[in-house]
Amino acid sequence: MASEFELINFLFEPLSRGLSPNEIGIGDDGAVLNVPENHQLVVVTDTLVSGVHFPENTAAYDVAWKAVAVNLSDLAAMGAQPGFYSLALTIPENNQVWLNGFAKGLEDIGSFYQIPLVGGDTTNGPLTITVTMQGWVSTGKAIRRSGAKEGDLVCVTNYIGNGALGLMVALNTLPESVKGLISEADSQYLLDALNLPQPQLDLSSSLKEFANSAIDISDGLLADLGHILEESNKLIAPKDGKVLGAQINLEFIPLSNAARIYIENTGHWPAILAGGDDYQLCFTIAPDKLNLAQEMSGKLGVKITAIGKVVSLDRVNESSSTSNKPSLMDITLLSHGKKIDVGEAKGYMHF
Amino acid sequence: MASEFELINFLFEPLSRGLSPNEIGIGDDGAVLNVPENHQLVVVTDTLVSGVHFPENTAAYDVAWKAVAVNLSDLAAMGAQPGFYSLALTIPENNQVWLNGFAKGLEDIGSFYQIPLVGGDTTNGPLTITVTMQGWVSTGKAIRRSGAKEGDLVCVTNYIGNGALGLMVALNTLPESVKGLISEADSQYLLDALNLPQPQLDLSSSLKEFANSAIDISDGLLADLGHILEESNKLIAPKDGKVLGAQINLEFIPLSNAARIYIENTGHWPAILAGGDDYQLCFTIAPDKLNLAQEMSGKLGVKITAIGKVVSLDRVNESSSTSNKPSLMDITLLSHGKKIDVGEAKGYMHF
């Protein structure tokens, strides 16, 4: 088997392209990188485990793309611009075909988003990919989860639920009633949403001009909106006797053609709202900023939909409302004004 | 099983201590961190896989300490000061006792080296720990592997081989002839060298004043010195007809009491020279800088030993000397002036 050094040098070293002459990429004990003035560093990390975060038969190219994309998505949610990333790759065997496909995936997403690989570690073990990415945000301008305000509109980008439905396509678990109705092109569209997510970086640079809070939807819309409420509630003094919750209108949830067919035939909203793997942004904005957001939406070609609003609720139970658990109980789902039971629509929990 | 969010919030959030009020640690999509002026960012990553990089029965506390320490050691080799780190933890089950021990290990090394945890990801799978660490170096002052010059002295810090012998103690594979001669205190000392390595950060801040090149010894002295030669040779034009090699005097290799007993009874140098897990620094300096290095050594209480020198060799084989393989063939071992066969003393290869 080739040594760690050979793997890294020959396959990954070309992915360091784009550094300045006084910067150091792969090939030393560490990478050395320049820092833009008047910016803060943003650091994000995400691990993908084979069989947990992607089906074991996922193409190496797609695994690489997704490992980088999910981190770009985290940067997008902070309003940060990408800098560079390092890769910790644990592989069960030195499979050159797999490694070539993986390196090609890294190369393509790296070129597309202009983000060089600056280092990493390759180890032997069950397939696990950890990407740690650094980005930059103007000092003090990062968008927090904790900034949601009563009366804010809850918005999402593009479509919700495609990743979860893509997983059903990949695992062949789509209900029979739906399978026949979805075209081959739609199936591929869902698979691409799962395997080749497109982080919302175009929007993220202007997001700080109108959003009060933001998160990327990786664990499912309800869980991730829950994180926004949870973090925002930490800034509200308990003596106020209030907590933030949200009302979401199901009929406003933006659905792709395939997702609409799925809902019309199954009525099973949890797959859409809690399936995760969307890598869209969920953010809250003051209502008077909606025009600005829609202007950006048109300019960037990113669909933005207001799906509900942040509301103020009575703090009924001191111990539950101050817990760190996602406050799913504080999200009300409405269908044409009528309250719907959240049921099993909880967010994806890694454990 | 507790959710990922609970694990991270309750157990790891306190490890974010030490950030400024305008910085963000754990609890958002990413960490946001201030940048010191006139510095470059240094990024290092190391993965530890259970059963590959540490014995499966290693205490959780020690696993945590080591996962952070090996990254600090990489920063030390670059002459960088530590900033902060993120943690990608893959664990097979939510074992609260194990997690508490692990968090205590992180807390202790974090307090000792003043390095906060700023984020991470916890996933379910075989025990794997990836730490990505950021540090800072004055712009243009990073120490490269590639700076070795003909005539440089090859130096190492403290003692070599303790980590490899510690692994023999842990796995109970020390030869019988040695076991009876090593005290219980010495056994514990070797185990500590393996499990609780002390990164050479004290020295690293002054290293740039006298070292031409540096690396930390993780793969074994010969392999890591080979990396210095390999990278330094890339800067020498092939038309020169020369490559850099090294001569190492075995009798100068600094050995602990236990390692000396091992060598006296087995004569087995590969364990010492190629065992790895030393986390000492190997660096090269111009001979006229040795006084300065020894002055620093006394001031900081770090033992520094010159064990050989960088020499110029005829470039005999174009294809082999330009390959990226560690140029072990270019390191000559001398015992009291007599050339010794490197034999099996190759560096640890992860594959």
XYZ file of C-alpha atoms in Angstrom, chain A residues 1-7 9-10 13 22-24 26-36 39-49 52-53 73-75 77-78 84 86-94 118-126 128 130 132-134 136-137 139-140 142-146 214-216 219 223-224 227 230-231 234 323-326 348-351, chain B residues 1-7 9-10 13 22-24 26-36 39-49 52-53 73-75 77-78 84 86-94 118-126 128 130 132-134 136-137 139-140 142-146 214-216 219 223-224 227 230-231 234 323-326 348-351:
186
model
C 0.000 0.000 0.000
C 1.293 3.476 -0.820
C 2.417 5.529 2.155
C 0.359 8.347 3.603
C 2.880 10.807 2.205
C 2.601 9.506 -1.313
C -1.208 9.602 -1.229
C 1.566 14.431 -2.219
C 0.562 12.946 -5.528
C -1.128 18.374 -3.600
C 4.079 33.535 0.616
C 1.499 30.961 1.670
C 2.192 27.261 2.325
C 0.239 20.734 1.630
C 3.663 19.294 2.390
C 4.788 20.738 5.711
C 3.757 20.222 9.340
C 1.052 22.822 8.798
C -0.373 25.224 6.234
C 0.494 28.919 6.499
C -2.091 31.357 5.192
C -2.581 35.072 4.820
C -5.281 36.883 6.715
C -7.457 39.617 5.162
C -11.977 40.329 9.079
C -12.612 37.612 11.614
C -11.800 33.965 11.009
C -14.759 31.564 10.769
C -14.061 27.869 11.448
C -16.531 25.067 10.660
C -16.208 21.270 10.846
C -18.360 18.434 9.596
C -17.766 14.701 9.586
C -19.399 12.261 7.185
C -19.378 8.590 8.174
C -24.457 6.973 8.631
C -24.329 10.196 6.619
C -23.116 25.491 3.717
C -22.131 26.186 7.344
C -20.004 29.133 6.201
C -25.157 30.333 7.221
C -22.639 32.545 9.062
C -9.549 27.065 2.518
C -8.227 20.648 5.420
C -9.242 17.049 5.051
C -9.002 14.154 7.479
C -9.661 11.066 5.397
C -9.961 7.642 6.977
C -10.165 4.874 4.370
C -10.380 1.105 4.807
C -8.009 0.321 1.940
C -5.885 2.031 -0.662
C -4.318 23.191 2.452
C -3.561 20.023 4.374
C -4.835 16.975 6.076
C -4.221 13.516 7.331
C -4.912 10.142 5.756
C -5.433 7.186 8.049
C -6.488 3.584 7.811
C -9.923 2.639 9.138
C -13.640 2.677 8.341
C -14.878 8.646 7.499
C -13.859 15.180 8.240
C -12.518 21.576 8.603
C -12.960 24.793 6.697
C -11.859 28.337 7.359
C -13.740 35.109 6.629
C -16.385 37.560 7.725
C -15.374 41.937 11.841
C -18.586 41.851 13.864
C -21.229 37.172 11.380
C -24.887 36.122 11.371
C -25.819 34.296 14.546
C -28.486 31.728 15.217
C -29.412 33.805 18.232
C -29.602 32.182 10.078
C -28.777 28.489 10.069
C -28.222 25.964 7.330
C -30.766 18.224 10.419
C -34.811 20.860 14.128
C -32.753 23.670 12.645
C -31.877 25.709 17.063
C -33.256 27.846 21.292
C -30.237 30.119 20.843
C -30.971 32.276 25.614
C -33.314 23.339 28.613
C -30.923 22.987 25.724
C -33.206 20.626 23.857
C -34.457 21.817 20.486
C -32.788 14.147 12.472
C -30.734 13.333 15.545
C -27.298 11.846 14.965
C -27.816 9.698 18.071
C -28.923 8.133 23.467
C -28.449 11.857 24.016
C -28.530 13.986 20.887
C -25.394 15.350 19.279
C -26.436 18.801 20.396
C -26.722 17.804 24.027
C -23.336 16.092 23.973
C -23.446 21.719 24.542
C -23.186 20.204 27.982
C -19.204 24.034 25.657
C -16.739 39.505 20.258
C -15.695 35.944 19.431
C -18.062 32.969 19.050
C -19.384 26.361 20.248
C -23.108 26.647 19.542
C -23.498 28.207 16.088
C -22.874 27.002 12.539
C -19.264 28.054 12.926
C -16.834 29.672 15.328
C -15.860 33.324 14.784
C -12.414 34.337 15.961
C -10.229 37.411 16.073
C -7.027 37.596 14.088
C -3.803 39.099 15.480
C 0.458 37.319 11.608
C -0.305 34.435 9.301
C -2.730 31.662 10.150
C -1.238 28.192 10.621
C -3.589 25.202 10.201
C -2.727 21.633 11.238
C -4.797 18.433 11.320
C -4.209 15.018 12.820
C -6.487 12.019 13.090
C -6.156 9.271 15.688
C -7.913 5.975 14.976
C -4.212 2.123 14.711
C -2.769 5.173 16.493
C 3.419 19.420 18.245
C 2.804 20.235 14.567
C 2.330 23.912 15.450
C 7.427 22.462 14.442
C 6.208 25.461 12.406
C -7.815 27.274 19.082
C -12.047 22.038 16.627
C -12.835 18.410 17.279
C -14.452 15.803 15.059
C -15.279 12.935 17.378
C -16.664 9.661 16.049
C -17.732 7.334 18.854
C -19.326 3.883 18.707
C -21.726 4.504 21.582
C -22.738 7.193 24.015
C -14.254 26.315 19.329
C -16.434 23.744 17.615
C -16.771 20.349 16.159
C -18.956 17.496 15.169
C -19.909 14.322 17.000
C -20.887 11.310 14.937
C -21.643 7.666 15.462
C -19.087 5.116 14.269
C -15.769 3.465 15.141
C -11.847 8.202 15.550
C -9.688 14.375 14.315
C -7.873 20.603 13.467
C -5.938 23.361 15.142
C -5.265 26.947 14.199
C -0.383 32.080 14.469
C 3.075 32.918 13.259
C 4.157 36.931 8.806
C 6.918 35.197 6.858
C 7.090 30.021 9.724
C 9.828 27.384 9.886
C 9.733 25.107 6.865
C 10.868 21.550 6.427
C 12.617 22.709 3.300
C 12.175 21.797 11.542
C 9.713 18.923 11.820
C 8.075 17.161 14.718
C 6.621 8.935 12.246
C 11.359 9.108 8.413
C 10.890 12.646 9.663
C 11.002 14.523 5.093
C 13.140 15.461 0.738
C 11.558 18.919 0.976
C 13.139 20.122 -3.943
C 10.879 10.919 -6.211
C 8.693 11.998 -3.352
C 9.628 8.995 -1.252
C 11.383 9.700 2.024
C 6.521 4.276 10.553
C 4.215 4.268 7.517
C 0.510 4.587 8.183
C -0.098 2.165 5.340
